GROMACS .gro file of C-alpha atoms in nm:
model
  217
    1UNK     CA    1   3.211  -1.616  -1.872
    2UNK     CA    2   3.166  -1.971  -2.045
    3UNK     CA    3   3.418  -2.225  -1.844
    4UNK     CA    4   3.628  -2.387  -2.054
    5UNK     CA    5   3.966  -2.527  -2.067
    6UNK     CA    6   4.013  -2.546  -2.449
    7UNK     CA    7   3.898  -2.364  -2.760
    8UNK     CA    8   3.630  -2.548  -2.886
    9UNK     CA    9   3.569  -2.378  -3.220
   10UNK     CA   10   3.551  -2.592  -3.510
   11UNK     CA   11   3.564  -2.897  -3.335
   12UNK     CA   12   3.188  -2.963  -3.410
   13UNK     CA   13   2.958  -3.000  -3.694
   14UNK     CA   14   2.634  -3.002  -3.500
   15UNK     CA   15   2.450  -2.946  -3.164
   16UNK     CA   16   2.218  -3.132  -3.007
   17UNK     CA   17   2.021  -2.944  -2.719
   18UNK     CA   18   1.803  -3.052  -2.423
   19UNK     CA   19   1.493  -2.879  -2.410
   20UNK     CA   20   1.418  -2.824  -2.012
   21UNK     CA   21   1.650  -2.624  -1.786
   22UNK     CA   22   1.819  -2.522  -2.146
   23UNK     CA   23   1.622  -2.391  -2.392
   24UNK     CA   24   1.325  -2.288  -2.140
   25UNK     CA   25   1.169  -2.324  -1.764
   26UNK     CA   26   0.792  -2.434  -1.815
   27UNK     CA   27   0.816  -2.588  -1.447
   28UNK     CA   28   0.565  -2.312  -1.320
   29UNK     CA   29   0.341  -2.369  -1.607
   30UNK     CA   30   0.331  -2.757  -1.585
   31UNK     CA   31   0.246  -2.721  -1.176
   32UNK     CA   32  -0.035  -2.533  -1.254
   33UNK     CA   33  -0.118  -2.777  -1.531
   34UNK     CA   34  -0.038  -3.118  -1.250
   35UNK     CA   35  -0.209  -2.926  -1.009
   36UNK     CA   36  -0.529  -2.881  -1.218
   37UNK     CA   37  -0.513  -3.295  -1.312
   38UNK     CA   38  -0.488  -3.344  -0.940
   39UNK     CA   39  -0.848  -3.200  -0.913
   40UNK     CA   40  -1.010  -3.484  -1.143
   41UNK     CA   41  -0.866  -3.767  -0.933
   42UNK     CA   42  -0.926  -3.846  -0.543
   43UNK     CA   43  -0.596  -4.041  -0.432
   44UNK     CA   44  -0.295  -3.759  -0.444
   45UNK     CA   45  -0.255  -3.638  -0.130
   46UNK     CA   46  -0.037  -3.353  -0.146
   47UNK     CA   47  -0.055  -3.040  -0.387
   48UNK     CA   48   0.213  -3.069  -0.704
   49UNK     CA   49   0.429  -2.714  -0.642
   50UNK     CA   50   0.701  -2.585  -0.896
   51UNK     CA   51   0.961  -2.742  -0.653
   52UNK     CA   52   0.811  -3.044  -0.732
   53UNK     CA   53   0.847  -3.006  -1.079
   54UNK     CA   54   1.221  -2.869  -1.100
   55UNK     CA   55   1.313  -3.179  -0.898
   56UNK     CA   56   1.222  -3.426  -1.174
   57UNK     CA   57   1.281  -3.223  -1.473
   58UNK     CA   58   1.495  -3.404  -1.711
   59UNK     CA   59   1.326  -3.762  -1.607
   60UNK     CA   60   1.204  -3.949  -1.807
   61UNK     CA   61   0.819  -3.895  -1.842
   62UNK     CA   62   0.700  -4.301  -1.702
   63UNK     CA   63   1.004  -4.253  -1.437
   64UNK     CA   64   0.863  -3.911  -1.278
   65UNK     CA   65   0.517  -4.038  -1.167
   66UNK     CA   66   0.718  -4.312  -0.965
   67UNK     CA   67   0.961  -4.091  -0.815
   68UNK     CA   68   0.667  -3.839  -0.766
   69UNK     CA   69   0.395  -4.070  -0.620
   70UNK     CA   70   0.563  -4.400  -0.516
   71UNK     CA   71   0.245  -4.482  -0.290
   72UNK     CA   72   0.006  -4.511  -0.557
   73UNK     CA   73  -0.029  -4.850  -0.771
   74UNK     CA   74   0.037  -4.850  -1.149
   75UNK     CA   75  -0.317  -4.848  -1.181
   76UNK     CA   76  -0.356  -4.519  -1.017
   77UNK     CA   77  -0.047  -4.366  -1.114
   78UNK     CA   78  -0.133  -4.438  -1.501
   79UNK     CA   79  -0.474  -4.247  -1.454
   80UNK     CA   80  -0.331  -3.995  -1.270
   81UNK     CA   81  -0.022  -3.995  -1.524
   82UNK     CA   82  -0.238  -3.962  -1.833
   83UNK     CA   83  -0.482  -3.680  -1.701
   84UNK     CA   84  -0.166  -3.478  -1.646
   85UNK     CA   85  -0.063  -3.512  -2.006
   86UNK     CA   86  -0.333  -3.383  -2.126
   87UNK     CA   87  -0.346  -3.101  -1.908
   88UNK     CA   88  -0.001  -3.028  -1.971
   89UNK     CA   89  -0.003  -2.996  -2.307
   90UNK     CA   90  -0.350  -2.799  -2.298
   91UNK     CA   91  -0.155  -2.526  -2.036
   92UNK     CA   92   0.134  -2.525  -2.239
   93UNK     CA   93  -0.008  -2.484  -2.536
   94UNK     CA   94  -0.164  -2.165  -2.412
   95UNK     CA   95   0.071  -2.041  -2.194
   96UNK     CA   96   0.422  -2.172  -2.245
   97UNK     CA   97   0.722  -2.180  -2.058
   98UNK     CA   98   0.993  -1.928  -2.004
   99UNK     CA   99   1.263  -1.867  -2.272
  100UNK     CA  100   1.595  -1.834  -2.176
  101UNK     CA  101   1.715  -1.478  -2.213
  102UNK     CA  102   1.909  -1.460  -2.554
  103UNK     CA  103   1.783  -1.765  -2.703
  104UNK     CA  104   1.698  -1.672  -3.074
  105UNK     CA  105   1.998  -1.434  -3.113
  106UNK     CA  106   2.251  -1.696  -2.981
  107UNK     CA  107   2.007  -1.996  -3.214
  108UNK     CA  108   2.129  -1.751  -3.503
  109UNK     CA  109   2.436  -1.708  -3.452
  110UNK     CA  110   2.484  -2.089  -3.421
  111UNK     CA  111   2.256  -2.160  -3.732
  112UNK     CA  112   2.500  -2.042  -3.955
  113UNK     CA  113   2.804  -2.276  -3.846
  114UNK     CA  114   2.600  -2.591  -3.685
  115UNK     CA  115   2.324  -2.845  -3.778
  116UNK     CA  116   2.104  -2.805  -3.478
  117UNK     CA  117   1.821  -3.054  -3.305
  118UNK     CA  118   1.664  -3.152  -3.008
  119UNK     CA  119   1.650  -3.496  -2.784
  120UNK     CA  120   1.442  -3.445  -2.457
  121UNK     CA  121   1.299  -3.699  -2.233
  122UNK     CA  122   0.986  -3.557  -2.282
  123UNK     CA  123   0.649  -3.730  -2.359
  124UNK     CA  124   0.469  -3.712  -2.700
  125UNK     CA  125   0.384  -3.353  -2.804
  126UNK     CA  126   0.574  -3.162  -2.579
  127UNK     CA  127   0.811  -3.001  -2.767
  128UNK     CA  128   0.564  -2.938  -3.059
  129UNK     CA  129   0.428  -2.694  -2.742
  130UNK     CA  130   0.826  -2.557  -2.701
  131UNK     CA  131   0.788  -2.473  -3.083
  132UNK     CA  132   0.446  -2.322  -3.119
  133UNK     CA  133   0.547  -2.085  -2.827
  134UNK     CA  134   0.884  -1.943  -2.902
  135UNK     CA  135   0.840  -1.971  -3.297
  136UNK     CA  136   1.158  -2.127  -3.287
  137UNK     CA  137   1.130  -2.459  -3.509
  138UNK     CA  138   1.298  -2.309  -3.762
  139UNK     CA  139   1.691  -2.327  -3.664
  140UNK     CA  140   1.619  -2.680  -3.599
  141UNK     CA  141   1.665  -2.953  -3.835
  142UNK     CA  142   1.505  -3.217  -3.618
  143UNK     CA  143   1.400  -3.362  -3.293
  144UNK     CA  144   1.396  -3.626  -3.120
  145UNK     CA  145   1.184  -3.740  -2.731
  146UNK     CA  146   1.109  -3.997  -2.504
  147UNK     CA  147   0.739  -4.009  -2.600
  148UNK     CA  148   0.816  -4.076  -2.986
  149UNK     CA  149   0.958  -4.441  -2.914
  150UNK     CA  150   0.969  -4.461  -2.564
  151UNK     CA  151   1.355  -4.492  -2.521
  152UNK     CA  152   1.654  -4.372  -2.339
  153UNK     CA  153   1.788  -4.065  -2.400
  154UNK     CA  154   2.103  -4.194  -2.476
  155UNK     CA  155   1.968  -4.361  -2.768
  156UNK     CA  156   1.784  -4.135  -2.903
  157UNK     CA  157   2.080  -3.890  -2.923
  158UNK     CA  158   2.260  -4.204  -3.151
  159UNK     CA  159   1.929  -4.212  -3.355
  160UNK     CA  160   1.925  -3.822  -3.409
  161UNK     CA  161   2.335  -3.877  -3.501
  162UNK     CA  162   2.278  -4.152  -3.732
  163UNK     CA  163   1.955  -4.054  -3.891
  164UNK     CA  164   2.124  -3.738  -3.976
  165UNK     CA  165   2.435  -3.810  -4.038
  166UNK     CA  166   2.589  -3.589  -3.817
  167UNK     CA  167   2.986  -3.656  -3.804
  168UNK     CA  168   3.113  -3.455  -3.441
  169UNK     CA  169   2.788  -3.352  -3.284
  170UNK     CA  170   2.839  -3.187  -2.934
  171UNK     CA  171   2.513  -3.214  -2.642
  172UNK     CA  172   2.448  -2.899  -2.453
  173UNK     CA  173   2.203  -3.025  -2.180
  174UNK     CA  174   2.154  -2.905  -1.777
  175UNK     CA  175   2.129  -3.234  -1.553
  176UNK     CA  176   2.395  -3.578  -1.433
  177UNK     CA  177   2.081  -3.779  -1.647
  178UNK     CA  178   2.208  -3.550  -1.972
  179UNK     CA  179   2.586  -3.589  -1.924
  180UNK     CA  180   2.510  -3.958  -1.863
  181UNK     CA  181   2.319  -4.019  -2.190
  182UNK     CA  182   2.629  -3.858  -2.347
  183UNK     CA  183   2.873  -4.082  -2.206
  184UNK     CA  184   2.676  -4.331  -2.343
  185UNK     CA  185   2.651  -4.201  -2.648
  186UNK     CA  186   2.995  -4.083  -2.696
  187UNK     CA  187   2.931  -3.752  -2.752
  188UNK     CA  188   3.099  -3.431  -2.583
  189UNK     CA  189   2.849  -3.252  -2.351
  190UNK     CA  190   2.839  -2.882  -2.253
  191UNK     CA  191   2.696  -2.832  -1.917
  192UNK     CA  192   2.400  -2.559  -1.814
  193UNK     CA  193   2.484  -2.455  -1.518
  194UNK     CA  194   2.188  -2.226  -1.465
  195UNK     CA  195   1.920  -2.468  -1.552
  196UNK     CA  196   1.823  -2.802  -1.305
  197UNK     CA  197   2.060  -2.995  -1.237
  198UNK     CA  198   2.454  -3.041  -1.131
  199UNK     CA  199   2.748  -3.228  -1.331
  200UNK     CA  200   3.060  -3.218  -1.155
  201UNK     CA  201   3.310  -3.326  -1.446
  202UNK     CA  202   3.359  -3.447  -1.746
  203UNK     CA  203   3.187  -3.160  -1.915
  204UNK     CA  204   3.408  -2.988  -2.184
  205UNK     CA  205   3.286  -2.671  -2.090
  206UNK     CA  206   3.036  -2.518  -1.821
  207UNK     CA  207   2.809  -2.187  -1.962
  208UNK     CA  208   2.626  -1.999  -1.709
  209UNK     CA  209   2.364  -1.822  -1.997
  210UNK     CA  210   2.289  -1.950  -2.305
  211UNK     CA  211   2.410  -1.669  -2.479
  212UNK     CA  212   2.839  -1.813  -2.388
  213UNK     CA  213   2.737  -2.068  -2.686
  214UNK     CA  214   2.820  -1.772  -2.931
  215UNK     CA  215   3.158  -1.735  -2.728
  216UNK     CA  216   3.284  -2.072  -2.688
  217UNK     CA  217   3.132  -2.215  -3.022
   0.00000   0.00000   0.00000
């Protein structure tokens, strides 16, 4: 049962999701893709596991390769950086990630009372993968990443607001990084507590499946 200490229905004329650790896991998926890059390069010394990956999900895509690999030079860690791209999208692509369970049903439900769209710290292309896998592009109106103009999150949520014209958007996102961008924004967040991350407070409501949305919204 969704946490949550006040109604929140028809407070909101829009929703604005995160993509990883919300709408889907692809963390296995991009391993095997980071672990594949790893083979075309000769300086990483350790193999990249799904643990790795669910530890920087939600980073921004420059900021992971530093937390991941702080002893390589910019040099490297560009080469390396850009070879996993590629094979990320190429594994995606093909494979995808996981979908959370009830996530068209629930994207339905909320079509029909809320302007929906994406902002994810992802790089370029990534959540054109997130679309051509779940067939899902449809309840979206638009979307917004970290790769497109290489900001904050936080301002690309304003962008996505004011480019659309959205009047009392709510975030629904899974990590401190999301809530953060939020506060920034000033925007009400929902929190994911079954995706990434942790957010203590501040949240105005906690949902432990995606499918709450349809209670609490």
């Amino acid at each position: 049962m969704a946490d949550t200490t006040t109604s929140l229905k028809n407070k909101y004329d829009s929703i604005i999701f995160d993509l990883d650790g919300t709408l889907w896991d692809s963390t296995a998926n991009v391993a095997v893709a980071w672990q594949a890059a790893k083979q075309k390069v000769d300086f990483i010394k350790d193999d990249i596991t799904q643990a790795d990956v669910r530890s920087i999900t939600g980073m921004a895509y420059d900021a992971i390769f530093v937390k991941l690999l702080p002893y390589l030079d910019d040099e490297k860690r560009n080469e390396f950086k850009a070879h996993c791209s590629v094979s990320e999208l190429e594994t995606l692509n093909a494979l995808g990630g996981e979908l959370y369970p009830q996530l068209e049903e629930t994207l339905q439900y909320l079509k029909q009372h809320y302007r929906l769209f994406i902002v994810s710290n992802c790089q370029n292309g990534y959540a054109e993968t997130f679309f051509n896998h779940s067939k899902l592009q449809h309840y979206f109106e638009g979307y917004q990443c970290y790769g497109t103009k290489g900001q904050p999150k936080a301002e690309n949520i304003v962008d996505v607001v004011n480019d659309f014209d959205l009047k009392a958007p709510v975030y629904v996102g899974d990590t401190q990084g999301d809530y953060d961008a939020t506060v920034k924004a000033n925007i009400p967040f929902i929190f994911c507590n079954y995706g990434f991350g942790k957010v203590e407070s501040g949240q105005v409501a906690t949902i432990s499946s995606f499918g709450e949305l349809k209670e609490i919204l």
